[in-house]
Coordinates of C-alpha atoms in Angstrom, one line a residue:
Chain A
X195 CA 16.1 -27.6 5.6
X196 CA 14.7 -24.7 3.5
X197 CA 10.7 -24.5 4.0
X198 CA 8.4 -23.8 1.5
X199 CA 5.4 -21.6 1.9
X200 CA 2.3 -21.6 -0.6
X201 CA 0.4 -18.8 -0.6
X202 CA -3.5 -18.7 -2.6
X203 CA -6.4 -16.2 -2.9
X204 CA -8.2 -19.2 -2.0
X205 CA -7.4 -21.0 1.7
X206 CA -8.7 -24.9 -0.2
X207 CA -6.4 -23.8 -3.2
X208 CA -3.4 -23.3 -1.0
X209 CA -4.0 -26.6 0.8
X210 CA -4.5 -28.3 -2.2
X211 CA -1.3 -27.0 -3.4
X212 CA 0.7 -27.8 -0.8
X213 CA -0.9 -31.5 -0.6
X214 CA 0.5 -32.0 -4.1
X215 CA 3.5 -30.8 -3.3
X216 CA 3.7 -32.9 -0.3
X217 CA 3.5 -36.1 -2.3
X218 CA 7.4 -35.1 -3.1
X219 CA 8.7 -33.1 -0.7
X220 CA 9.7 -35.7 1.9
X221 CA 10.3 -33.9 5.3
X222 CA 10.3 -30.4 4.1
X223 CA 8.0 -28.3 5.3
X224 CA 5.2 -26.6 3.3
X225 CA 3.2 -24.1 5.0
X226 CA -0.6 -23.7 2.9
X227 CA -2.5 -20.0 3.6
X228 CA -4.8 -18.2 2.2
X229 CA -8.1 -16.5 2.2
X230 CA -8.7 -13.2 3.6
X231 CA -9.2 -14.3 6.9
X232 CA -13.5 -13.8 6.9
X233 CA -14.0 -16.9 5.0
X234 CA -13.5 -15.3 1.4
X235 CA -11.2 -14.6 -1.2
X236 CA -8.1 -12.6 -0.7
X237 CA -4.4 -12.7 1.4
X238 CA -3.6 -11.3 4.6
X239 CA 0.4 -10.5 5.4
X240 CA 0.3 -11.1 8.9
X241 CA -1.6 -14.8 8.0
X242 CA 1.8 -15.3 5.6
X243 CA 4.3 -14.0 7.9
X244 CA 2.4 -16.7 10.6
X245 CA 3.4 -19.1 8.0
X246 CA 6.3 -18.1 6.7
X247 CA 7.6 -18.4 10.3
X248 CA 6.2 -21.9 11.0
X249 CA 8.0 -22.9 7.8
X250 CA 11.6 -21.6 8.9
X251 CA 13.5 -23.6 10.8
X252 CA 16.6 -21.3 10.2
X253 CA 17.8 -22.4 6.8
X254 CA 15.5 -19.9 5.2
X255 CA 11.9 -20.0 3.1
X256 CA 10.8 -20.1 -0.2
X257 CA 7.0 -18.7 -0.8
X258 CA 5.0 -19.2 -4.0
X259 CA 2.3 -17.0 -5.0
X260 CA -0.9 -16.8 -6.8
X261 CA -2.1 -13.5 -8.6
X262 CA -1.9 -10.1 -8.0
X263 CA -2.3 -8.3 -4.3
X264 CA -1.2 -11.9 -3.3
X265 CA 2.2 -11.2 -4.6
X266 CA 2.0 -7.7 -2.8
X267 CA 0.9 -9.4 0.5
X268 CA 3.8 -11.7 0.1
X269 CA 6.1 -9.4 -0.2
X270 CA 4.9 -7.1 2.9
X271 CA 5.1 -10.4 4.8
X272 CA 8.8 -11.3 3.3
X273 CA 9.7 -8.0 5.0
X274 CA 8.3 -8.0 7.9
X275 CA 9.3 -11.6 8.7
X276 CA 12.7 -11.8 10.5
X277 CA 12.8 -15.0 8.7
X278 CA 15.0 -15.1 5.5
X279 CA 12.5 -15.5 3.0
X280 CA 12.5 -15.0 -0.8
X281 CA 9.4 -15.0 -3.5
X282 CA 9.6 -17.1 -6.1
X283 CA 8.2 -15.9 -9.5
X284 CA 7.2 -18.9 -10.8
X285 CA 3.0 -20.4 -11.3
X286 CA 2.5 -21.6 -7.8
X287 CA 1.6 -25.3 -8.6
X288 CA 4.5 -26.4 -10.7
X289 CA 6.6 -24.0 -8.8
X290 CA 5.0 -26.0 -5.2
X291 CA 6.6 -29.3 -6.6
X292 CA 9.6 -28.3 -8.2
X293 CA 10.8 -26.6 -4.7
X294 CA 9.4 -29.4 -2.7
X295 CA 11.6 -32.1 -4.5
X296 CA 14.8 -29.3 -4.7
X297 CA 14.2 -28.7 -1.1
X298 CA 14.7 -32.4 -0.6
X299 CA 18.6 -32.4 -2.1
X300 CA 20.8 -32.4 1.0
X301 CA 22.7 -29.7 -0.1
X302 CA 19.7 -27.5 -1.1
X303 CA 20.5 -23.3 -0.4
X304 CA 17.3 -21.1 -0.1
X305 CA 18.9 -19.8 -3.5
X306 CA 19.0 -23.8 -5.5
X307 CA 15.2 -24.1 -4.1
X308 CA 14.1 -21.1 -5.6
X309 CA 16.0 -21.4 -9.1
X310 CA 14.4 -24.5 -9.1
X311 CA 10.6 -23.5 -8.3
X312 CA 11.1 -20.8 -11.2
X313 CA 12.6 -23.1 -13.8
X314 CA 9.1 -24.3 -13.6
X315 CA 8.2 -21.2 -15.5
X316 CA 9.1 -23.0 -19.0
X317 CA 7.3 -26.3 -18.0
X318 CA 5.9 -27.1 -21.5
X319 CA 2.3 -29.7 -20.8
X320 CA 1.8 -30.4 -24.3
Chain Y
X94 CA 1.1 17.2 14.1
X95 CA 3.1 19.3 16.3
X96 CA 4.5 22.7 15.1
X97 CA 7.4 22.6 17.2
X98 CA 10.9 23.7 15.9
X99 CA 13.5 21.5 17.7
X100 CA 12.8 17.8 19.0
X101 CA 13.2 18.4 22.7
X102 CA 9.9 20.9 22.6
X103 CA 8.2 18.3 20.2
X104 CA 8.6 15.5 22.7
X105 CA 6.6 16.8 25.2
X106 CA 3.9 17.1 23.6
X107 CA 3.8 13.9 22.5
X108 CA 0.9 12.4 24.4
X109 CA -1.0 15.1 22.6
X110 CA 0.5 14.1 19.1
X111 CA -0.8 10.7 19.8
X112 CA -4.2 11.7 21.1
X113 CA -4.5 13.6 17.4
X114 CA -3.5 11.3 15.5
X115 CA -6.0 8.7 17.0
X116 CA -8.5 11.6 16.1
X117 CA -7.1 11.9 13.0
X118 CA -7.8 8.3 12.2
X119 CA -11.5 8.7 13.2
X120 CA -11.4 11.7 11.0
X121 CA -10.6 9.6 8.0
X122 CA -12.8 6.7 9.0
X123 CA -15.8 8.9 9.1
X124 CA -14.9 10.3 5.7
X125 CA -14.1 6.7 4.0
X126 CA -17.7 6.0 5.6
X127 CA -19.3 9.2 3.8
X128 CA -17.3 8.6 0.7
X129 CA -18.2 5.0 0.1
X130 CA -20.2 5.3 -2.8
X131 CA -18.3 8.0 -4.4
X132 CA -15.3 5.6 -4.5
X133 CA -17.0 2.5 -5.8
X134 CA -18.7 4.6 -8.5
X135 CA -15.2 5.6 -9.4
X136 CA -13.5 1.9 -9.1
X137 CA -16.5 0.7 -11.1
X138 CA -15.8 2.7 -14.2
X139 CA -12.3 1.2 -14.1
X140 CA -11.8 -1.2 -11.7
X141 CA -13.8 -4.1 -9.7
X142 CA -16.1 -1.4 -7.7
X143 CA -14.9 -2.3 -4.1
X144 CA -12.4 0.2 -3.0
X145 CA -14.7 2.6 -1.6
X146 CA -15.9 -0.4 0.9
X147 CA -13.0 -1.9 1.5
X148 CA -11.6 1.7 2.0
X149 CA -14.7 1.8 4.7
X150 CA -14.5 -0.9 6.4
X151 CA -10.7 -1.0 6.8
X152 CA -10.8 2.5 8.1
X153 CA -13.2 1.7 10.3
X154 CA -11.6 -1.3 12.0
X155 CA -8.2 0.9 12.0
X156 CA -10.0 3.7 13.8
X157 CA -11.5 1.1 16.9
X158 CA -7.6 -0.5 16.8
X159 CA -6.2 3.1 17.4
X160 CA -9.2 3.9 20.2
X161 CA -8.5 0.6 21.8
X162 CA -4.6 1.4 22.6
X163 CA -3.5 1.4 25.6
X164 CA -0.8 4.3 25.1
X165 CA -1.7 5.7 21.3
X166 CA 1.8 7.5 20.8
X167 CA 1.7 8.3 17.5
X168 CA 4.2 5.6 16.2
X169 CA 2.1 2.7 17.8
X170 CA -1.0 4.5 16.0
X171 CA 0.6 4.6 13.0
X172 CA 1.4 0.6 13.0
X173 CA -2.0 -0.1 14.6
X174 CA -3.5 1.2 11.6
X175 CA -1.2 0.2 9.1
X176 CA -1.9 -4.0 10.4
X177 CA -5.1 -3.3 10.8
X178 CA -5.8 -2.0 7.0
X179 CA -3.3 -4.4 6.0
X180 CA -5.6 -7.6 7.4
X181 CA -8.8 -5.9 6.4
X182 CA -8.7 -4.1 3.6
X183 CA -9.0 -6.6 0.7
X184 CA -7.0 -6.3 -2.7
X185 CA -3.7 -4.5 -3.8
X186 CA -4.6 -1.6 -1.2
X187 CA -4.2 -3.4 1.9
X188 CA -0.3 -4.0 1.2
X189 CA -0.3 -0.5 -0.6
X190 CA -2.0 1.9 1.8
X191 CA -1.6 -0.7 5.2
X192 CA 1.6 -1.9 4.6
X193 CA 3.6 1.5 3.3
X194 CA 1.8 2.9 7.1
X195 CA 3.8 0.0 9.1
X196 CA 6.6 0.7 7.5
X197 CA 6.8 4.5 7.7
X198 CA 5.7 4.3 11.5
X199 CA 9.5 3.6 12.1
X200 CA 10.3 6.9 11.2
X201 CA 7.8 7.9 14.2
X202 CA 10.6 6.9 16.8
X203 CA 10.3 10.5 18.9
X204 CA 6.9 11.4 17.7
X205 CA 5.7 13.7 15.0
X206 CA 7.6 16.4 14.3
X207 CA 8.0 18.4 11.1
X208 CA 10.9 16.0 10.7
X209 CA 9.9 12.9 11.3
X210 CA 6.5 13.5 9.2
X211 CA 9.0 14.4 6.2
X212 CA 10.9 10.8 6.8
X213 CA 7.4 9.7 7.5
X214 CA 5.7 11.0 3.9
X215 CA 8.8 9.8 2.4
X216 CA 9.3 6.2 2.9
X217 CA 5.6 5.8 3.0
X218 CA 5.9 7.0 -0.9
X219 CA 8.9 4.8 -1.3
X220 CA 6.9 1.5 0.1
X221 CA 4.1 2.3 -2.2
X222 CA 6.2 2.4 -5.5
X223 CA 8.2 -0.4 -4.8
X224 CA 5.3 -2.2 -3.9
X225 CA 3.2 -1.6 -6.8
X226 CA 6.2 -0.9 -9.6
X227 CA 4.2 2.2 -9.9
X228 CA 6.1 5.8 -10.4
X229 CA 4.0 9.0 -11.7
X230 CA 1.6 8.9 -14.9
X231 CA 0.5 5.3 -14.2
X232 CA -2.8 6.7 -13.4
X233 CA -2.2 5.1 -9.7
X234 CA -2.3 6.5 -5.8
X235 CA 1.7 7.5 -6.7
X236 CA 0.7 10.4 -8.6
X237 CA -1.2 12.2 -5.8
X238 CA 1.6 10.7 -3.3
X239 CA 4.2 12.0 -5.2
X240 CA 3.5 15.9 -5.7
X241 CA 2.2 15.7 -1.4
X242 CA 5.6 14.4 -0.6
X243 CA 7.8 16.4 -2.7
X244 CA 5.7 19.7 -1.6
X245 CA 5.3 18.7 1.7
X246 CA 9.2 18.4 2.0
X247 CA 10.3 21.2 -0.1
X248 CA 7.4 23.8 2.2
X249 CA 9.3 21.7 5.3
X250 CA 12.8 21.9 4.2
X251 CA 13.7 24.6 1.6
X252 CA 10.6 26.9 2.5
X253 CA 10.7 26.9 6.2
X254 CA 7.0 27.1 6.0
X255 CA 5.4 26.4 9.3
X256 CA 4.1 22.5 9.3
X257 CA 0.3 23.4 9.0
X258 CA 1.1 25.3 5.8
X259 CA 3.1 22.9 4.3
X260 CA 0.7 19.6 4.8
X261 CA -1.9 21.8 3.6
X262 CA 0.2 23.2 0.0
X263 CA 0.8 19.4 0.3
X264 CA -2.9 18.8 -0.2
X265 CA -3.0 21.2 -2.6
X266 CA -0.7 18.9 -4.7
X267 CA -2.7 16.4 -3.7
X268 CA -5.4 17.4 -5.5
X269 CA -3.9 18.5 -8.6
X270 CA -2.6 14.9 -8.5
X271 CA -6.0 13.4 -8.5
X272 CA -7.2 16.1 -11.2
X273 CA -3.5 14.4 -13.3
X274 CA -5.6 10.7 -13.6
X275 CA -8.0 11.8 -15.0
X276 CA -6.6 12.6 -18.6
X277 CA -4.0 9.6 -18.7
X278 CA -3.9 5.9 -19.3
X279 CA -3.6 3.9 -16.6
X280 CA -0.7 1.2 -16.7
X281 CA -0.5 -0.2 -13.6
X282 CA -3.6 -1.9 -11.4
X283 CA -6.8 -3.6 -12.7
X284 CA -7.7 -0.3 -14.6
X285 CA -4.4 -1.0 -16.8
X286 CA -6.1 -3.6 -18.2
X287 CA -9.0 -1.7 -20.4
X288 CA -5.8 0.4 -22.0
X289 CA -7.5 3.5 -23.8
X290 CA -10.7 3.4 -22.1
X291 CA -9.1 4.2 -18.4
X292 CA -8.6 8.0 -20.0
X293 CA -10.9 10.3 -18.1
X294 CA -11.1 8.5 -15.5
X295 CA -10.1 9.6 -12.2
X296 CA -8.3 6.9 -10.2
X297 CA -10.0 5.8 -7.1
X298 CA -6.7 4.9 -5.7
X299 CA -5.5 8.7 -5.5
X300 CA -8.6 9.5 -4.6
X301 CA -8.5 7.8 -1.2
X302 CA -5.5 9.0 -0.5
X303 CA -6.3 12.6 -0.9
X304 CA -8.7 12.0 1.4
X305 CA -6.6 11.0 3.7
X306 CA -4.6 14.2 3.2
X307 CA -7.8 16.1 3.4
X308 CA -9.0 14.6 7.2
X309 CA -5.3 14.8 8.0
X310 CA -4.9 18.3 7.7
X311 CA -8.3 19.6 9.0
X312 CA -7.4 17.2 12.5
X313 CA -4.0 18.9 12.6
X314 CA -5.9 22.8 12.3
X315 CA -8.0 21.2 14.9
X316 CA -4.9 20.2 17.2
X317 CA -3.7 23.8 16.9
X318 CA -6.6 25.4 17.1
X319 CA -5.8 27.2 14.3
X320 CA -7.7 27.8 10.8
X321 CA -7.0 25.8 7.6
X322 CA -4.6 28.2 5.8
X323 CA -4.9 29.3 2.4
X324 CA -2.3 28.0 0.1
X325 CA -1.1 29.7 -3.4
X326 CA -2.0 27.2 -5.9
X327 CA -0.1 29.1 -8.8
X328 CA 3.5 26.8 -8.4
X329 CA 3.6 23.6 -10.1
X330 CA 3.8 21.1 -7.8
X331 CA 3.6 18.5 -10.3
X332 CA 7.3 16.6 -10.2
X333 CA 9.6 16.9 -13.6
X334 CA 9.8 13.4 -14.0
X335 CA 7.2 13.1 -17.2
X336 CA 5.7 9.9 -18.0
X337 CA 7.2 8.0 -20.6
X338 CA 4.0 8.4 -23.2
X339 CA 1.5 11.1 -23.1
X340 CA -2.5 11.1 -23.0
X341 CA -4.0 12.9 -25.8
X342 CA -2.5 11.3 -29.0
X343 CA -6.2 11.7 -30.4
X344 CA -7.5 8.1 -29.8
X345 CA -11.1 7.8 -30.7
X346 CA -11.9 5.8 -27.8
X347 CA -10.6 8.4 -25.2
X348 CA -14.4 9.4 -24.6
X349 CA -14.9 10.4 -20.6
X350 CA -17.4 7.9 -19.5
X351 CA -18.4 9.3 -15.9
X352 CA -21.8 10.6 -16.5
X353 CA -23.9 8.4 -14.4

């Protein structure tokens, strides 16, 4: 099953995140970090390669970002991870649940969880 | 950095290689300590004024990583300090300056030679563009990186200059780099945010990494007991590759700001 990391500036954002997400993910797993690792704002790649690890169970991971460096830290940890993992580039909520319920489709493909996390780009709320 | 010719000779040395480059380390550690404030005054005119701490304080963990190694060959160094930046340097410079040094530390397989410091210089360049989308005239670390890389190679490769010469024309273009923010707009980092206003500026990114250069060079005259040579500034060492749109279309808001 493809696993879903969710990676935030903030460690509560990335929990909360992945909480939502969880509500529709059924047994896939999401992996929450965040924080820069002294109890403040930031990302740390080895903390999302740790994660991004814990997620795979061999069919591959899907990580959604926040902003900025976290998107840089993400992809250091993509590449050093000898998982196969890929970025999404979609906002890391909406993305969060869209992969969670893809992930859920039995014939989900690391590939069919991330289109789906980024079709949340066009999500109209209003 | 060893000024060896072939491999065989540069091997045995190597114990020495890694013993400089741990000194090398502390050399830069010391200087991101000293050069604190001069960095966050320069990220505060354009940025979020805590490079030159993070800078610190990443150094300075990366230099007690390196001293704590068991056996510091130069490639475990090299990955010591690049995790070590990478987990405490906060920001877009952790992945940028950490990362690019994990990476390049696999071209460190048989220690530092002229060779390997070329491979070394160059995908360390390589990680730091990708990484950051960034090539030269973004006002960005890339366009000191990219002049010491391209010099450092040619003085390796076409010149045949000895190694100490070439990482110190290298430094040369290092700083002619750093002079090159100043007058542009930045386009990529925080800084690309206030448009016109990041002219005459000097970006603290390129900043750091000519210190880097800097230490590097005057721990490598120290490993060869030899003097910091003189290098002939006159050739450009700027790369062709122009940026797409030029500083100094007349802009009324291009006013240099750095007067404290």
């Amino acid at each position: 099953m493809v696993g879903l990391v969710v990676v935030s500036h903030s460690e509560r954002a990335a929990e909360g995140i992945a909480e939502v997400a969880a509500e529709m993910a059924g047994d896939t797993r999401i992996e929450p970090v965040g924080g820069d690792g002294r109890g403040g704002i930031g990302t740390v790649p080895d903390a999302i390669e740790a994660a991004i690890d814990d997620a795979d169970d061999g069919d591959g991971v899907v990580v959604l970002v926040d902003l900025g460096s976290a998107v840089m830290n993400a992809d250091v940890a993509v590449e050093l991870s000898d998982a196969e993992a890929v970025i999404a580039d979609a906002p890391v909520l909406e993305g969060a649940v869209n992969a969670a319920v893809a992930a859920t489709d039995p014939s989900a493909t690391l590939d069919s969880v991330r289109e789906q996390a980024e079709a949340a780009r066009g999500m109209e709320k209003l | 950095m060893s000024g060896e010719e072939d491999g065989e000779a540069a091997s045995a040395g190597e114990a020495t290689d890694g013993a400089a480059v741990v000194a090398a380390v502390e050399a830069v550690a010391d200087r991101f300590e000293s050069e604190r404030d001069h960095l966050t005054e320069l990220d505060s005119a354009i940025g979020d004024a805590d490079h030159g701490g993070n800078m610190a304080r990443g150094w300075a963990a990366a230099a007690e990583a390196a001293r704590d190694l068991d056996d510091p060959d130069p490639q475990a160094v090299c990955r010591t300090v690049g995790k070590t930046l990478m987990a405490e340097v906060g920001g877009a410079s952790g992945p940028l300056f950490g990362g690019s040094f994990v990476f390049a530390s696999a071209e460190l397989d048989d220690g530092v030679t002229a060779e390997s410091a070329v491979a070394f210089a160059e995908t360390y360049l390589e990680k730091v563009e990708d990484r950051g989308d960034a090539r030269v005239g973004d006002q960005t670390v890339v366009d000191a990186l990219t002049p010491a890389v391209h010099t450092f190679k040619k003085s390796v490769e076409t010149d045949d200059l000895p190694p100490l010469e070439a990482l110190a024309k290298a430094v040369d273009a290092a700083e002619r780099g750093v002079a090159f923010t100043v007058p542009i707009r930045a386009r990529k980092g925080r800084a690309s945010y206030l448009g016109w206003r990041s002219v005459g500026h000097q970006d603290p990114g390129a900043t750091s990494a000519l210190f880097i250069l800097e230490e590097l060079l005057a721990t490598a005259a120290d490993a060869l007991d030899s003097e910091v040579p003189d290098v002939d500034a006159t050739s450009p060492t700027i790369p062709d590759e122009a940026p797409e749109e030029t500083a100094g279309d007349g802009d009324g808001d291009a006013t240099p700001e750095d007067e404290d």
